[in-house]
Amino acid sequence: MKIDVIIPVYRPGLELFALLERLGNQTAAVQNIILMNTEKKYFQQLVNSNPKFWDEHRNIKVYHLSRREFDHGGTRHMGIMHSDAEIFLTMTQDAMPVDKYLVERLVQGLTDCVAVAYARQLPSGSSSELERISRAFNYPETSCVKTGDDVKTLGIKTFFCSNVCAAYRRDVYDELGGFIRHTIFNEDMIYAAKAVKAGYGIAYQAQAQVIHSHNYTNMQQLRRNFDLGVSQADHPEVFGNVSSESEGRKLVAEAWRRLKEKRQLYRFPGFLVQCCFKYAGYLLGKHYRRLPRKWVLALTGNRPYWR
C-alpha cells in the first residue's frame, strides 16, 4: 500500500531535516514526501546549507507557491493532487515523530468505516505547565473512534481532528470532495464533520505520537481564536448546531484540578487571563462581519486570507 506525506512548509529551519530523517526511518515505508513550500527563497537557503540534501532525500517532491497563494485547505489539496497513494498523511513542519511507529499506528486506525486517523500531540520540554494541561486535555492517553452517534455527548469534539499529524484514506477523500479549497482555518475539522455526516468515523490514535506544542502569548492566542471564530461563522453547516463554549468550561475545570494536584494554583489566574484572550478572540471572530475591516486585519493571524 502506497503512503505519501504532505507537509506545508514556510521558512523552514533545521528541524525540517530532523523531521525528514524520522519519516525516512518509519516501520511503514513512506513512498513520497510532498512539500508545499511558501516562498521559494527561504527553502532554497535551507537546502543550500546541506549540499547532500537531494541525494539524501530522493523521495521528496517540492512545489513552490507565494504567500498570496497559500490556503490552509487549498494548499493541502494541491499537494494531495500530486499524490497517487492510497493513504496520505498531512503534517506540519514543526511536528516531530516520537518514534518509528508513527505512520504504522496511524494507518492501523484506518479501518473500513474510518475516514481519518489523527495522532496524539505531546508537549515539548520547553512547554509551559498551562500548555501541558491543554495538550493533555485535547490529546488524552486513550484512543477512540468518534461517529455521528457521539454528537449528543461529545458535541463539537466529535469533529475534532488535527492536520498537525493525521492519516487519510484517499478513496474516502475523493468521495467526499476533499478539503475545502478556501478557508482561514479548521480545514481538518470541516472535513471531519463532512466525513461523520457521511457515516464515517474519526479515529484518535493515542499510540501514534508527535511532539508539537506552542507557548503562545495572550495576543497570539487571541488572533488564533479570532481565526477559529471566523471559520465557524463561515461554516454554520458544521458548527451551527454544536457548542464550543462547553469545551472551554471543561478545560478550565481540568486546569484547576491539575494545578491543585501539583500545588500550583498560583498559576490559575494567569490561565484565566489567557482564557479571556482566547474567548474574546473567538467571539470577535464569530461576529467578524459586524467589525470594521481595519479591525479584522488587526485581529487576524492570517492577513493574506483577507486579500
Short mmCIF file of C-alpha atoms in Angstrom, two decimals:
data_model
loop_
_atom_site.label_atom_id
_atom_site.label_comp_id
_atom_site.label_asym_id
_atom_site.label_seq_id
_atom_site.Cartn_x
_atom_site.Cartn_y
_atom_site.Cartn_z
CA MET A 1 0.00 0.00 0.00
CA LYS A 2 1.42 3.37 -1.02
CA ILE A 3 1.70 6.05 1.67
CA ASP A 4 2.61 9.67 0.96
CA VAL A 5 3.16 12.58 3.37
CA ILE A 6 2.05 16.13 2.53
CA ILE A 7 3.67 18.95 4.51
CA PRO A 8 3.02 22.70 4.02
CA VAL A 9 6.32 24.49 4.62
CA TYR A 10 7.15 28.12 5.36
CA ARG A 11 10.59 29.46 6.29
CA PRO A 12 11.83 26.02 7.41
CA GLY A 13 14.71 25.64 9.82
CA LEU A 14 16.97 22.74 10.69
CA GLU A 15 14.04 20.97 12.36
CA LEU A 16 12.82 20.09 8.85
CA PHE A 17 15.94 17.95 8.34
CA ALA A 18 15.18 16.09 11.58
CA LEU A 19 11.55 15.56 10.57
CA LEU A 20 12.50 14.19 7.14
CA GLU A 21 15.04 11.84 8.72
CA ARG A 22 12.47 10.42 11.14
CA LEU A 23 9.92 9.98 8.37
CA GLY A 24 12.55 8.08 6.42
CA ASN A 25 13.02 5.60 9.29
CA GLN A 26 9.40 4.56 9.81
CA THR A 27 8.37 0.91 10.07
CA ALA A 28 5.66 1.62 7.48
CA ALA A 29 7.55 2.93 4.48
CA VAL A 30 6.70 6.33 3.07
CA GLN A 31 6.66 6.50 -0.73
CA ASN A 32 6.90 10.26 -1.29
CA ILE A 33 7.15 13.32 0.92
CA ILE A 34 5.44 16.23 -0.82
CA LEU A 35 6.46 19.66 0.44
CA MET A 36 4.13 22.54 -0.43
CA ASN A 37 6.57 25.36 0.20
CA THR A 38 5.56 29.01 0.57
CA GLU A 39 8.23 31.45 -0.68
CA LYS A 40 10.96 29.62 -2.60
CA LYS A 41 13.93 31.69 -1.37
CA TYR A 42 13.64 30.53 2.25
CA PHE A 43 13.55 26.87 1.27
CA GLN A 44 16.47 27.34 -1.08
CA GLN A 45 18.55 28.96 1.67
CA LEU A 46 17.99 25.92 3.89
CA VAL A 47 18.80 23.41 1.15
CA ASN A 48 21.98 25.31 0.28
CA SER A 49 23.18 24.72 3.84
CA ASN A 50 23.21 20.96 3.14
CA PRO A 51 24.78 20.13 -0.25
CA LYS A 52 23.77 16.47 0.16
CA PHE A 53 20.09 17.27 0.69
CA TRP A 54 18.78 15.95 -2.63
CA ASP A 55 20.99 12.85 -2.53
CA GLU A 56 19.78 12.00 0.97
CA HIS A 57 16.10 12.64 0.21
CA ARG A 58 15.34 11.29 -3.25
CA ASN A 59 11.66 10.72 -2.44
CA ILE A 60 10.97 14.41 -1.78
CA LYS A 61 8.90 16.46 -4.19
CA VAL A 62 8.79 20.23 -3.68
CA TYR A 63 6.20 22.62 -5.09
CA HIS A 64 6.58 26.35 -4.51
CA LEU A 65 3.88 28.97 -4.09
CA SER A 66 3.63 32.56 -2.92
CA ARG A 67 2.15 33.74 0.38
CA ARG A 68 -0.81 35.11 -1.53
CA GLU A 69 -1.49 31.65 -2.99
CA PHE A 70 -1.29 29.79 0.32
CA ASP A 71 -4.52 28.49 1.81
CA HIS A 72 -4.96 26.03 4.68
CA GLY A 73 -7.31 23.77 2.72
CA GLY A 74 -6.42 24.61 -0.85
CA THR A 75 -2.66 24.19 -0.47
CA ARG A 76 -3.01 20.78 1.16
CA HIS A 77 -5.45 19.74 -1.57
CA MET A 78 -2.90 20.75 -4.20
CA GLY A 79 -0.33 18.54 -2.51
CA ILE A 80 -2.75 15.62 -2.41
CA MET A 81 -3.39 16.03 -6.13
CA HIS A 82 0.33 15.37 -6.66
CA SER A 83 -0.01 12.04 -4.85
CA ASP A 84 -1.17 8.67 -6.20
CA ALA A 85 -1.03 6.93 -2.81
CA GLU A 86 -3.96 5.05 -1.27
CA ILE A 87 -3.18 6.69 2.08
CA PHE A 88 -1.70 10.10 2.71
CA LEU A 89 -0.56 11.84 5.86
CA THR A 90 -0.83 15.55 6.44
CA MET A 91 1.74 17.03 8.82
CA THR A 92 3.13 20.40 9.80
CA GLN A 93 6.83 21.17 9.67
CA ASP A 94 7.04 21.56 13.46
CA ALA A 95 5.53 18.15 14.32
CA MET A 96 8.24 15.67 15.31
CA PRO A 97 7.51 11.90 15.34
CA VAL A 98 8.26 10.40 18.76
CA ASP A 99 9.35 7.06 17.30
CA LYS A 100 9.49 4.93 14.16
CA TYR A 101 5.95 3.58 14.61
CA LEU A 102 4.04 6.81 13.92
CA VAL A 103 2.95 6.03 10.35
CA GLU A 104 2.23 2.37 11.10
CA ARG A 105 -0.01 3.17 14.07
CA LEU A 106 -1.90 5.87 12.20
CA VAL A 107 -2.57 3.56 9.27
CA GLN A 108 -3.81 0.87 11.66
CA GLY A 109 -6.62 3.25 12.61
CA LEU A 110 -7.92 3.49 9.05
CA THR A 111 -10.42 0.65 9.10
CA ASP A 112 -13.23 0.29 6.55
CA CYS A 113 -15.52 2.60 8.49
CA VAL A 114 -12.90 5.27 9.34
CA ALA A 115 -12.04 8.22 7.07
CA VAL A 116 -9.17 9.79 9.01
CA ALA A 117 -6.93 8.94 11.98
CA TYR A 118 -5.07 11.63 13.87
CA ALA A 119 -2.10 11.45 16.22
CA ARG A 120 -1.57 12.38 19.83
CA GLN A 121 0.34 15.64 20.32
CA LEU A 122 2.74 15.73 23.24
CA PRO A 123 4.29 18.89 24.72
CA SER A 124 7.94 19.69 24.16
CA GLY A 125 10.40 20.03 27.02
CA SER A 126 10.10 23.81 26.88
CA SER A 127 6.30 23.85 27.18
CA SER A 128 4.68 25.83 29.96
CA GLU A 129 2.59 24.00 32.54
CA LEU A 130 -0.58 25.52 31.07
CA GLU A 131 0.34 24.29 27.60
CA ARG A 132 0.92 20.82 29.04
CA ILE A 133 -2.54 20.86 30.57
CA SER A 134 -4.07 21.93 27.27
CA ARG A 135 -2.27 19.17 25.34
CA ALA A 136 -3.34 16.53 27.85
CA PHE A 137 -6.94 17.77 27.68
CA ASN A 138 -7.16 17.65 23.88
CA TYR A 139 -4.96 14.57 23.40
CA PRO A 140 -5.62 12.04 26.19
CA GLU A 141 -3.93 8.66 26.69
CA THR A 142 -6.84 6.58 25.40
CA SER A 143 -7.62 6.01 21.72
CA CYS A 144 -11.18 6.22 20.40
CA VAL A 145 -13.29 6.33 17.25
CA LYS A 146 -15.88 9.11 17.03
CA THR A 147 -19.02 8.79 14.91
CA GLY A 148 -22.31 10.56 14.40
CA ASP A 149 -23.70 8.72 17.44
CA ASP A 150 -21.33 10.74 19.64
CA VAL A 151 -22.55 14.24 18.69
CA LYS A 152 -25.08 14.34 21.54
CA THR A 153 -22.46 13.55 24.18
CA LEU A 154 -19.24 14.97 22.69
CA GLY A 155 -20.66 17.93 20.80
CA ILE A 156 -18.06 19.73 18.71
CA LYS A 157 -15.34 17.37 19.99
CA THR A 158 -16.87 14.73 17.69
CA PHE A 159 -15.37 16.61 14.74
CA PHE A 160 -12.06 17.37 16.42
CA CYS A 161 -9.15 16.32 14.23
CA SER A 162 -5.75 17.90 13.63
CA ASN A 163 -3.72 18.17 10.44
CA VAL A 164 -0.62 18.62 12.57
CA CYS A 165 -0.46 14.86 12.02
CA ALA A 166 -3.27 12.81 10.51
CA ALA A 167 -3.69 9.95 8.03
CA TYR A 168 -6.45 9.90 5.41
CA ARG A 169 -7.94 7.26 3.14
CA ARG A 170 -7.66 8.59 -0.39
CA ASP A 171 -10.80 6.81 -1.64
CA VAL A 172 -12.93 8.50 1.03
CA TYR A 173 -11.19 11.82 0.44
CA ASP A 174 -12.13 11.72 -3.24
CA GLU A 175 -15.63 10.53 -2.46
CA LEU A 176 -16.26 13.47 -0.12
CA GLY A 177 -14.65 16.10 -2.35
CA GLY A 178 -11.59 16.63 -0.15
CA PHE A 179 -10.64 19.66 1.90
CA ILE A 180 -12.47 22.90 1.42
CA ARG A 181 -10.40 24.90 -1.06
CA HIS A 182 -10.52 28.30 0.64
CA THR A 183 -10.64 28.66 4.41
CA ILE A 184 -8.87 30.72 7.04
CA PHE A 185 -8.53 27.79 9.44
CA ASN A 186 -10.08 24.49 10.53
CA GLU A 187 -9.96 22.65 7.20
CA ASP A 188 -9.33 19.46 9.18
CA MET A 189 -12.44 19.77 11.36
CA ILE A 190 -14.61 20.84 8.43
CA TYR A 191 -13.54 17.71 6.54
CA ALA A 192 -14.02 15.54 9.64
CA ALA A 193 -17.55 16.85 10.07
CA LYS A 194 -18.29 16.04 6.43
CA ALA A 195 -16.94 12.51 6.95
CA VAL A 196 -19.01 11.96 10.10
CA LYS A 197 -22.18 13.15 8.38
CA ALA A 198 -21.43 10.70 5.53
CA GLY A 199 -21.34 7.84 8.04
CA TYR A 200 -17.59 7.51 8.60
CA GLY A 201 -15.67 7.57 11.86
CA ILE A 202 -12.78 9.76 13.06
CA ALA A 203 -10.09 7.75 14.82
CA TYR A 204 -7.87 9.18 17.53
CA GLN A 205 -4.72 7.03 17.72
CA ALA A 206 -3.14 7.79 21.09
CA GLN A 207 -0.16 5.49 20.45
CA ALA A 208 0.76 7.43 17.29
CA GLN A 209 2.61 10.37 18.79
CA VAL A 210 4.32 13.57 17.74
CA ILE A 211 5.97 16.34 19.75
CA HIS A 212 4.09 19.52 18.99
CA SER A 213 3.27 22.46 21.23
CA HIS A 214 3.44 26.26 21.39
CA ASN A 215 3.90 28.77 24.19
CA TYR A 216 1.66 31.41 22.63
CA THR A 217 1.40 34.89 24.11
CA ASN A 218 -2.05 36.17 25.04
CA MET A 219 -2.26 38.22 21.84
CA GLN A 220 -1.22 35.24 19.73
CA GLN A 221 -3.97 33.22 21.40
CA LEU A 222 -6.47 35.98 20.65
CA ARG A 223 -5.52 36.08 16.97
CA ARG A 224 -5.58 32.30 16.66
CA ASN A 225 -9.02 32.12 18.23
CA PHE A 226 -10.24 35.04 16.12
CA ASP A 227 -9.47 32.97 13.02
CA LEU A 228 -11.12 29.97 14.67
CA GLY A 229 -14.27 32.04 15.24
CA VAL A 230 -14.21 33.25 11.62
CA SER A 231 -14.06 29.67 10.34
CA GLN A 232 -17.02 28.71 12.50
CA ALA A 233 -19.02 31.74 11.38
CA ASP A 234 -18.32 30.87 7.75
CA HIS A 235 -19.43 27.25 8.17
CA PRO A 236 -22.69 27.12 10.11
CA GLU A 237 -23.49 23.82 8.39
CA VAL A 238 -20.74 22.31 10.56
CA PHE A 239 -20.61 24.43 13.69
CA GLY A 240 -24.07 25.99 13.85
CA ASN A 241 -25.72 23.30 15.96
CA VAL A 242 -22.84 22.38 18.29
CA SER A 243 -21.34 24.44 21.07
CA SER A 244 -17.64 25.22 21.53
CA GLU A 245 -18.07 27.06 24.83
CA SER A 246 -18.75 23.88 26.81
CA GLU A 247 -15.28 22.55 25.90
CA GLY A 248 -13.76 25.76 27.21
CA ARG A 249 -15.50 25.33 30.55
CA LYS A 250 -14.27 21.74 30.79
CA LEU A 251 -10.70 22.90 30.13
CA VAL A 252 -10.93 25.50 32.91
CA ALA A 253 -12.16 22.83 35.34
CA GLU A 254 -9.37 20.46 34.27
CA ALA A 255 -6.74 23.17 34.70
CA TRP A 256 -7.98 23.89 38.23
CA ARG A 257 -7.87 20.18 39.12
CA ARG A 258 -4.38 19.58 37.76
CA LEU A 259 -2.87 22.75 39.21
CA LYS A 260 -4.41 21.93 42.58
CA GLU A 261 -2.91 18.43 42.46
CA LYS A 262 0.53 19.91 41.76
CA ARG A 263 0.08 22.67 44.33
CA GLN A 264 0.49 25.29 41.61
CA LEU A 265 -2.79 27.19 41.94
CA TYR A 266 -0.79 30.40 41.79
CA ARG A 267 -0.71 29.77 38.01
CA PHE A 268 -4.50 29.71 37.75
CA PRO A 269 -5.10 33.49 37.50
CA GLY A 270 -2.69 33.65 34.57
CA PHE A 271 -4.55 30.75 32.98
CA LEU A 272 -7.85 32.60 33.38
CA VAL A 273 -6.37 35.70 31.73
CA GLN A 274 -5.24 33.51 28.82
CA CYS A 275 -8.75 32.06 28.59
CA CYS A 276 -10.22 35.56 28.46
CA PHE A 277 -8.00 36.43 25.49
CA LYS A 278 -8.98 33.19 23.78
CA TYR A 279 -12.69 33.75 24.33
CA ALA A 280 -12.53 37.39 23.29
CA GLY A 281 -10.80 36.40 20.06
CA TYR A 282 -13.33 33.65 19.45
CA LEU A 283 -16.34 35.93 19.98
CA LEU A 284 -14.88 38.67 17.79
CA GLY A 285 -14.22 36.12 15.07
CA LYS A 286 -17.73 34.69 15.29
CA HIS A 287 -19.10 38.20 14.67
CA TYR A 288 -16.41 39.45 12.29
CA ARG A 289 -18.98 40.62 9.74
CA ARG A 290 -20.03 43.36 12.16
CA LEU A 291 -16.47 44.66 12.58
CA PRO A 292 -14.71 47.35 10.51
CA ARG A 293 -12.26 45.85 8.02
CA LYS A 294 -9.30 47.51 9.75
CA TRP A 295 -10.29 45.72 12.97
CA VAL A 296 -10.43 42.39 11.16
CA LEU A 297 -6.97 42.92 9.67
CA ALA A 298 -5.62 43.88 13.09
CA LEU A 299 -7.13 40.85 14.82
CA THR A 300 -6.46 38.07 12.33
CA GLY A 301 -3.38 35.90 12.35
CA ASN A 302 -3.75 35.28 8.61
CA ARG A 303 -3.80 38.61 6.79
CA PRO A 304 -3.22 37.15 3.28
CA TYR A 305 -6.55 35.31 3.58
CA TRP A 306 -8.46 38.60 3.54
CA ARG A 307 -6.98 39.70 0.23
#
